[in-house]
Short mmCIF file of C-alpha atoms (C1' of nucleotides) in Angstrom, two decimals:
data_model
loop_
_atom_site.label_atom_id
_atom_site.label_comp_id
_atom_site.label_asym_id
_atom_site.label_seq_id
_atom_site.Cartn_x
_atom_site.Cartn_y
_atom_site.Cartn_z
CA MET A 45 10.54 -16.35 2.55
CA ARG A 46 11.20 -12.51 3.62
CA LEU A 47 9.78 -10.27 5.77
CA SER A 48 7.75 -7.33 4.17
CA THR A 49 8.63 -3.90 5.01
CA LYS A 50 5.73 -3.56 6.82
CA GLY A 51 6.55 -6.01 9.89
CA LYS A 52 10.22 -4.56 9.39
CA TYR A 53 9.27 -0.96 9.77
CA GLY A 54 6.81 -1.86 12.47
CA VAL A 55 8.99 -3.43 14.50
CA GLN A 56 11.71 -0.57 14.29
CA ALA A 57 8.73 1.75 15.11
CA MET A 58 7.80 -0.35 18.00
CA PHE A 59 11.75 -0.35 19.40
CA GLU A 60 11.27 3.47 19.00
CA LEU A 61 8.55 3.71 21.36
CA ALA A 62 9.85 1.76 23.65
CA MET A 63 13.21 3.57 23.78
CA HIS A 64 11.23 6.67 24.10
CA GLY A 65 9.71 5.11 26.89
CA LYS A 66 7.40 7.33 29.37
CA ASN A 67 8.41 10.59 28.01
CA GLY A 68 4.93 11.45 26.65
CA PRO A 69 3.84 10.32 23.29
CA LEU A 70 6.01 10.11 20.55
CA SER A 71 4.76 11.21 16.89
CA LEU A 72 5.09 9.29 13.87
CA LYS A 73 6.61 12.13 12.16
CA ALA A 74 9.68 11.90 14.85
CA ILE A 75 9.44 7.98 14.43
CA ALA A 76 10.02 8.67 10.87
CA GLU A 77 12.69 10.93 10.77
CA ARG A 78 14.98 9.17 13.20
CA GLN A 79 14.35 5.53 11.03
CA GLY A 80 14.05 7.46 7.70
CA LEU A 81 10.66 5.98 6.82
CA SER A 82 7.87 7.64 5.08
CA GLU A 83 5.26 9.19 7.92
CA HIS A 84 2.39 8.46 5.62
CA TYR A 85 3.25 4.64 5.17
CA LEU A 86 3.77 4.42 8.83
CA GLU A 87 0.30 5.32 9.26
CA GLN A 88 -0.95 1.98 7.90
CA LEU A 89 1.20 0.48 10.43
CA ALA A 90 -0.18 2.26 13.34
CA ALA A 91 -3.68 1.60 12.72
CA PRO A 92 -3.75 -2.37 13.17
CA LEU A 93 -1.13 -1.64 16.00
CA ARG A 94 -3.83 0.50 17.51
CA LYS A 95 -6.26 -1.75 16.92
CA ALA A 96 -4.53 -4.89 18.26
CA GLY A 97 -3.92 -2.89 21.80
CA LEU A 98 -0.35 -2.76 21.50
CA VAL A 99 -0.27 0.99 21.33
CA HIS A 100 -2.18 3.95 22.78
CA SER A 101 -2.82 6.82 20.62
CA VAL A 102 -3.03 10.74 21.58
CA ARG A 103 -4.49 12.71 19.43
CA GLY A 104 -3.73 16.68 18.68
CA ALA A 105 -0.91 18.74 18.86
CA GLN A 106 1.78 17.34 20.58
CA GLY A 107 0.01 14.01 20.25
CA GLY A 108 1.62 10.80 19.12
CA TYR A 109 1.65 7.13 20.01
CA GLN A 110 2.65 5.21 23.43
CA LEU A 111 3.05 1.36 24.64
CA ALA A 112 0.01 0.17 25.74
CA ARG A 113 1.87 -2.48 28.09
CA ALA A 114 5.08 -2.63 29.48
CA ALA A 115 8.25 -3.09 27.03
CA ASN A 116 8.94 -6.60 28.28
CA GLN A 117 5.31 -7.44 27.89
CA ILE A 118 5.49 -7.06 24.12
CA THR A 119 7.27 -9.45 21.86
CA VAL A 120 8.45 -9.04 18.18
CA GLY A 121 6.61 -12.12 17.54
CA GLU A 122 3.21 -10.47 18.53
CA VAL A 123 4.22 -7.43 16.47
CA LEU A 124 4.59 -9.06 13.52
CA ARG A 125 1.73 -11.34 13.86
CA VAL A 126 -0.57 -8.30 14.25
CA LEU A 127 1.33 -6.89 11.06
CA GLU A 128 1.98 -9.85 9.07
CA GLY A 129 -0.71 -12.55 10.09
CA PRO A 130 0.42 -15.79 11.59
CA ILE A 131 4.48 -16.48 11.47
CA GLU A 132 4.68 -19.69 9.52
CA PHE A 133 7.63 -20.68 7.23
CA ALA A 134 5.33 -22.57 4.49
CA GLU A 135 1.93 -23.18 4.51
CA VAL A 136 1.10 -26.69 5.93
CA ASP A 137 -0.67 -28.88 3.43
CA SER A 138 -3.53 -30.18 5.46
CA ALA A 139 -3.92 -33.11 2.96
CA LYS A 140 -1.02 -34.83 4.17
CA PRO A 141 0.38 -33.84 7.29
CA ASP A 142 2.48 -37.11 8.18
CA CYS A 143 4.76 -35.98 4.97
CA PRO A 144 8.32 -35.53 6.01
CA VAL A 145 8.52 -32.29 4.16
CA GLN A 146 5.64 -30.91 6.09
CA SER A 147 7.31 -31.70 9.33
CA VAL A 148 10.69 -29.55 7.96
CA TRP A 149 8.30 -26.74 7.71
CA SER A 150 6.84 -27.17 11.19
CA ARG A 151 10.26 -27.53 12.53
CA VAL A 152 11.57 -24.22 11.05
CA THR A 153 8.37 -22.65 11.73
CA ALA A 154 8.80 -23.59 15.64
CA SER A 155 12.57 -22.22 15.46
CA MET A 156 11.90 -18.93 14.15
CA CYS A 157 8.72 -18.45 16.85
CA ASP A 158 11.41 -19.38 19.54
CA VAL A 159 13.78 -16.48 18.85
CA LEU A 160 10.35 -14.10 18.21
CA ASP A 161 8.22 -14.94 20.78
CA SER A 162 11.36 -14.95 23.47
CA THR A 163 12.60 -11.67 22.64
CA THR A 164 11.12 -8.45 24.02
CA LEU A 165 11.22 -4.94 23.61
CA ALA A 166 12.82 -4.51 26.46
CA ASP A 167 15.37 -7.06 25.60
CA LEU A 168 16.27 -4.40 22.44
CA VAL A 169 16.15 -1.24 24.63
CA GLU A 170 18.46 -3.04 26.73
CA ALA A 171 20.68 -4.07 24.18
CA GLU A 172 20.71 -0.32 22.70
CA LEU A 173 21.66 0.79 26.08
CA ALA A 174 24.10 -1.68 26.42
CA ARG A 175 25.84 -0.88 23.16
CA ASN A 176 25.94 3.11 23.94
CA THR A 177 27.43 2.82 27.17
CA SER A 178 30.23 0.67 26.43
CA GLY A 179 31.14 2.93 23.06
CA THR A 180 30.71 5.67 25.21
CA LEU A 181 33.23 4.05 27.79
CA PHE A 182 35.48 2.90 24.99
CA PHE A 183 35.96 6.44 23.72
CA GLU A 184 35.73 8.25 27.20
CA ILE A 185 38.43 6.27 29.16
CA MET B 1072 7.94 -14.42 5.27
CA ARG B 1073 6.65 -17.15 3.79
CA LEU B 1074 8.17 -19.84 1.20
CA SER B 1075 6.81 -19.54 -2.20
CA THR B 1076 5.35 -22.37 -4.00
CA LYS B 1077 8.64 -22.64 -6.10
CA GLY B 1078 11.08 -23.53 -2.81
CA LYS B 1079 8.04 -25.65 -1.47
CA TYR B 1080 7.07 -27.78 -4.47
CA GLY B 1081 10.85 -27.86 -5.47
CA VAL B 1082 11.46 -29.86 -2.14
CA GLN B 1083 8.80 -31.94 -2.54
CA ALA B 1084 9.82 -32.71 -6.13
CA MET B 1085 13.55 -33.50 -4.78
CA PHE B 1086 11.95 -35.47 -2.19
CA GLU B 1087 10.28 -37.68 -4.74
CA LEU B 1088 13.35 -38.15 -6.45
CA ALA B 1089 15.41 -39.38 -3.22
CA MET B 1090 12.38 -41.68 -2.47
CA HIS B 1091 12.71 -42.99 -5.80
CA GLY B 1092 16.36 -43.64 -5.56
CA LYS B 1093 18.59 -45.21 -8.24
CA ASN B 1094 15.49 -47.13 -10.11
CA GLY B 1095 16.55 -44.86 -13.12
CA PRO B 1096 15.14 -41.25 -14.18
CA LEU B 1097 11.73 -40.22 -12.88
CA SER B 1098 9.73 -38.13 -15.32
CA LEU B 1099 8.24 -34.76 -14.26
CA LYS B 1100 4.96 -36.18 -15.15
CA ALA B 1101 5.31 -38.75 -12.57
CA ILE B 1102 6.05 -36.23 -9.95
CA ALA B 1103 3.69 -34.07 -11.03
CA GLU B 1104 1.01 -36.64 -10.56
CA ARG B 1105 2.25 -37.97 -7.15
CA GLN B 1106 2.46 -34.41 -5.56
CA GLY B 1107 -0.65 -33.08 -7.61
CA LEU B 1108 1.24 -30.39 -9.29
CA SER B 1109 1.29 -28.79 -12.48
CA GLU B 1110 3.77 -30.63 -14.84
CA HIS B 1111 4.58 -27.27 -16.71
CA TYR B 1112 5.32 -25.45 -13.63
CA LEU B 1113 7.93 -27.99 -12.33
CA GLU B 1114 9.79 -27.52 -15.61
CA GLN B 1115 10.38 -23.95 -14.19
CA LEU B 1116 12.07 -25.54 -11.12
CA ALA B 1117 13.75 -28.36 -12.81
CA ALA B 1118 16.01 -26.09 -14.87
CA PRO B 1119 17.54 -24.34 -12.20
CA LEU B 1120 18.18 -27.34 -10.26
CA ARG B 1121 19.93 -28.80 -13.01
CA LYS B 1122 21.81 -25.99 -13.68
CA ALA B 1123 23.00 -25.65 -9.91
CA GLY B 1124 24.18 -29.42 -10.70
CA LEU B 1125 21.67 -30.96 -7.94
CA VAL B 1126 19.85 -32.75 -10.53
CA HIS B 1127 20.90 -34.69 -13.79
CA SER B 1128 18.20 -34.98 -16.63
CA VAL B 1129 17.58 -37.50 -19.11
CA ARG B 1130 16.23 -36.70 -22.29
CA GLY B 1131 13.75 -38.91 -24.63
CA ALA B 1132 11.49 -41.20 -24.05
CA GLN B 1133 11.55 -43.36 -20.49
CA GLY B 1134 13.72 -40.35 -19.69
CA GLY B 1135 13.40 -37.96 -16.15
CA TYR B 1136 15.55 -36.76 -13.36
CA GLN B 1137 17.80 -38.14 -10.96
CA LEU B 1138 19.84 -36.79 -8.24
CA ALA B 1139 23.21 -35.40 -9.03
CA ARG B 1140 24.49 -36.46 -5.47
CA ALA B 1141 23.80 -39.07 -2.93
CA ALA B 1142 20.51 -37.77 -0.66
CA ASN B 1143 22.47 -37.57 2.53
CA GLN B 1144 24.88 -34.99 0.48
CA ILE B 1145 21.86 -32.80 -0.65
CA THR B 1146 20.24 -30.33 2.36
CA VAL B 1147 16.77 -28.95 2.03
CA GLY B 1148 18.50 -25.45 2.75
CA GLU B 1149 20.83 -26.18 -0.60
CA VAL B 1150 17.68 -26.76 -2.69
CA LEU B 1151 15.80 -23.64 -1.34
CA ARG B 1152 18.65 -21.40 -1.91
CA VAL B 1153 18.90 -22.41 -5.51
CA LEU B 1154 15.17 -21.96 -5.98
CA GLU B 1155 14.89 -18.70 -4.12
CA GLY B 1156 17.94 -16.92 -3.53
CA PRO B 1157 19.56 -16.39 0.20
CA ILE B 1158 17.65 -17.89 3.30
CA GLU B 1159 17.16 -14.31 5.16
CA PHE B 1160 14.25 -13.73 7.24
CA ALA B 1161 14.69 -9.78 6.42
CA GLU B 1162 17.04 -7.86 4.70
CA VAL B 1163 19.36 -6.48 7.04
CA ASP B 1164 19.95 -2.82 6.76
CA SER B 1165 23.84 -2.45 6.14
CA ALA B 1166 23.36 1.68 6.99
CA LYS B 1167 22.65 0.25 11.07
CA PRO B 1168 24.16 -3.03 11.52
CA ASP B 1169 24.50 -2.10 15.22
CA CYS B 1170 20.84 -1.80 15.98
CA PRO B 1171 19.27 -4.45 18.24
CA VAL B 1172 16.29 -4.94 15.62
CA GLN B 1173 18.84 -6.00 12.96
CA SER B 1174 20.29 -8.55 15.37
CA VAL B 1175 17.09 -10.29 16.36
CA TRP B 1176 16.55 -10.50 12.23
CA SER B 1177 20.18 -12.37 12.08
CA ARG B 1178 19.24 -14.97 14.99
CA VAL B 1179 15.90 -15.69 13.25
CA THR B 1180 17.38 -16.13 9.93
CA ALA B 1181 20.34 -18.15 11.62
CA SER B 1182 17.68 -20.62 13.39
CA MET B 1183 16.33 -21.18 10.14
CA CYS B 1184 19.43 -22.16 8.69
CA ASP B 1185 20.13 -24.39 11.42
CA VAL B 1186 17.24 -26.60 10.68
CA LEU B 1187 17.52 -26.04 6.61
CA ASP B 1188 21.23 -26.94 6.51
CA SER B 1189 21.44 -29.76 8.73
CA THR B 1190 18.15 -31.41 7.39
CA THR B 1191 19.34 -33.77 3.98
CA LEU B 1192 17.00 -35.57 1.54
CA ALA B 1193 18.13 -38.71 3.07
CA ASP B 1194 16.75 -37.45 6.42
CA LEU B 1195 13.11 -37.36 4.98
CA VAL B 1196 13.43 -40.65 2.83
CA GLU B 1197 14.17 -42.20 6.37
CA ALA B 1198 11.31 -40.44 8.09
CA GLU B 1199 9.13 -41.67 5.38
CA LEU B 1200 10.19 -45.21 5.23
CA ALA B 1201 10.03 -45.15 8.99
CA ARG B 1202 6.47 -43.97 8.76
CA ASN B 1203 5.56 -46.56 6.44
CA THR B 1204 6.94 -49.51 8.24
CA SER B 1205 4.97 -48.23 11.76
CA GLY B 1206 1.96 -47.67 9.85
CA THR B 1207 2.19 -51.21 8.23
CA LEU B 1208 2.66 -52.80 11.15
CA PHE B 1209 -0.17 -51.12 13.26
CA PHE B 1210 -2.53 -52.36 10.55
CA GLU B 1211 -1.02 -56.00 10.18
CA ILE B 1212 -0.43 -57.01 13.73
"C1'" DG C 957 -11.02 32.17 18.82
"C1'" DA C 958 -7.26 30.93 15.06
"C1'" DA C 959 -3.69 28.36 13.67
"C1'" DA C 960 -0.98 24.52 13.96
"C1'" DA C 961 0.24 19.80 14.90
"C1'" DT C 962 -1.23 15.36 14.92
"C1'" DA C 963 -3.98 11.31 14.48
"C1'" DC C 964 -7.13 8.96 11.28
"C1'" DC C 965 -9.29 7.48 7.40
"C1'" DG C 966 -10.01 5.61 2.56
"C1'" DA C 967 -8.91 5.78 -2.19
"C1'" DT C 968 -5.68 4.63 -5.81
"C1'" DT C 969 -1.46 3.70 -8.51
"C1'" DG C 970 2.78 1.68 -10.00
"C1'" DG C 971 5.56 -1.52 -9.22
"C1'" DT C 972 6.93 -6.32 -8.56
"C1'" DT C 973 6.53 -11.18 -7.93
"C1'" DC C 974 3.92 -15.23 -8.31
"C1'" DT C 975 1.62 -18.94 -10.49
"C1'" DA C 976 1.21 -20.52 -13.69
"C1'" DT C 977 -0.60 -21.32 -19.11
"C1'" DC C 978 0.64 -22.27 -23.60
"C1'" DG C 979 2.92 -23.65 -28.00
"C1'" DG C 980 6.75 -25.39 -30.14
"C1'" DA C 981 11.57 -27.24 -30.67
"C1'" DA C 982 15.20 -31.01 -29.59
"C1'" DT C 983 16.30 -35.52 -28.33
"C1'" DT C 984 15.76 -40.25 -27.12
"C1'" DT C 985 13.45 -44.91 -26.79
"C1'" DC C 986 10.53 -48.43 -28.72
"C1'" DG D 700 8.51 -43.36 -37.71
"C1'" DA D 701 5.65 -42.53 -33.37
"C1'" DA D 702 5.39 -41.29 -28.62
"C1'" DA D 703 7.65 -39.75 -24.73
"C1'" DT D 704 9.93 -36.52 -22.42
"C1'" DT D 705 13.19 -32.81 -21.95
"C1'" DC D 706 14.26 -27.98 -22.99
"C1'" DC D 707 13.19 -23.09 -24.23
"C1'" DG D 708 10.98 -18.54 -24.16
"C1'" DA D 709 6.82 -15.82 -24.40
"C1'" DT D 710 2.97 -14.39 -22.08
"C1'" DA D 711 -0.91 -13.27 -18.71
"C1'" DG D 712 -3.83 -12.56 -15.01
"C1'" DA D 713 -3.67 -12.33 -10.13
"C1'" DA D 714 -2.18 -10.93 -5.85
"C1'" DC D 715 0.63 -8.30 -3.15
"C1'" DC D 716 3.95 -4.65 -1.85
"C1'" DA D 717 5.13 -0.16 -0.75
"C1'" DA D 718 3.95 4.22 -1.14
"C1'" DT D 719 1.42 8.57 -2.36
"C1'" DC D 720 -2.49 11.64 -1.87
"C1'" DG D 721 -6.15 14.45 -0.22
"C1'" DG D 722 -8.91 14.92 3.26
"C1'" DT D 723 -11.42 14.78 8.47
"C1'" DA D 724 -11.10 15.01 13.43
"C1'" DT D 725 -9.27 16.25 17.51
"C1'" DT D 726 -6.48 18.90 20.48
"C1'" DT D 727 -2.54 21.96 22.03
"C1'" DT D 728 -0.84 26.47 21.79
"C1'" DC D 729 -0.87 31.22 21.19
#
DNA sequence: GAAAATACCGATTGGTTCTATCGGAATTTC
DNA sequence: GAAATTCCGATAGAACCAATCGGTATTTTC
């Protein structure tokens, strides 16, 4: 019932890319350092994200990754589906679709998707910027 | 991110107990047959449910299990926590609690708990009875 | 043109968890 | 006493996770 590190790290990496914005590509090494992750492991996450068209890669020295779309056009749910497959609280048993237990699973899934599909990378960037601003003001007044 | 069969079967079994109500104890064999599960596997789920005080057991022939409380006093979330541990969409990294990504995980978790903690076994029984009633009417009119 | 940086690729591995299965002991009913 | 049932502990195969490793291809920089 818990997200694996694949989805977790993947979203964190996408958040870093969104924060970096259009300042050229950001390397996996840089992301790995900022988030304290293994660079080699991140490679495994970058591959599906690129194949799914969520990021563009730039090879060679000074290369790295950039978001393939505007940050407000990429939701957290979309990233997770690429890395983890369908978002589903429990596999729905097609043999008894009318069982009230199944409908609980469906409702939980829907409520998870509500949050994940309505949150974009831009929302995360905005929250982070707001946090830094208020923090800075707090100490500089 | 997906519920394991432990939680899934466990809730289905608790639902059967709730449906059975106060007509004496219901054996694991009966539950296994109705739900198409392995009886031996159900035993492993029954043990923690009993230790957590959610069911009472009756040993010996004609024995089985009963809910330890009224069905409207047992939520689906409670059953899942006994069988699967804390309900949490992703482990929150205590090193960076203010990261916007962490707050997404918290919001998803909260929204899952909203559904799971507000749904009782009695709600499931009610839904099942309503379904049978309407189904019967549909064919008997 | 050489060297460094980086993305890209595939294999493997150790660990954990899942999903049971098995055999038997204790308890109660009939 | 026989049958039904809970109870207990061990085990085992499978799948998945998380990560590591070694190497190749591409691009920039010097």
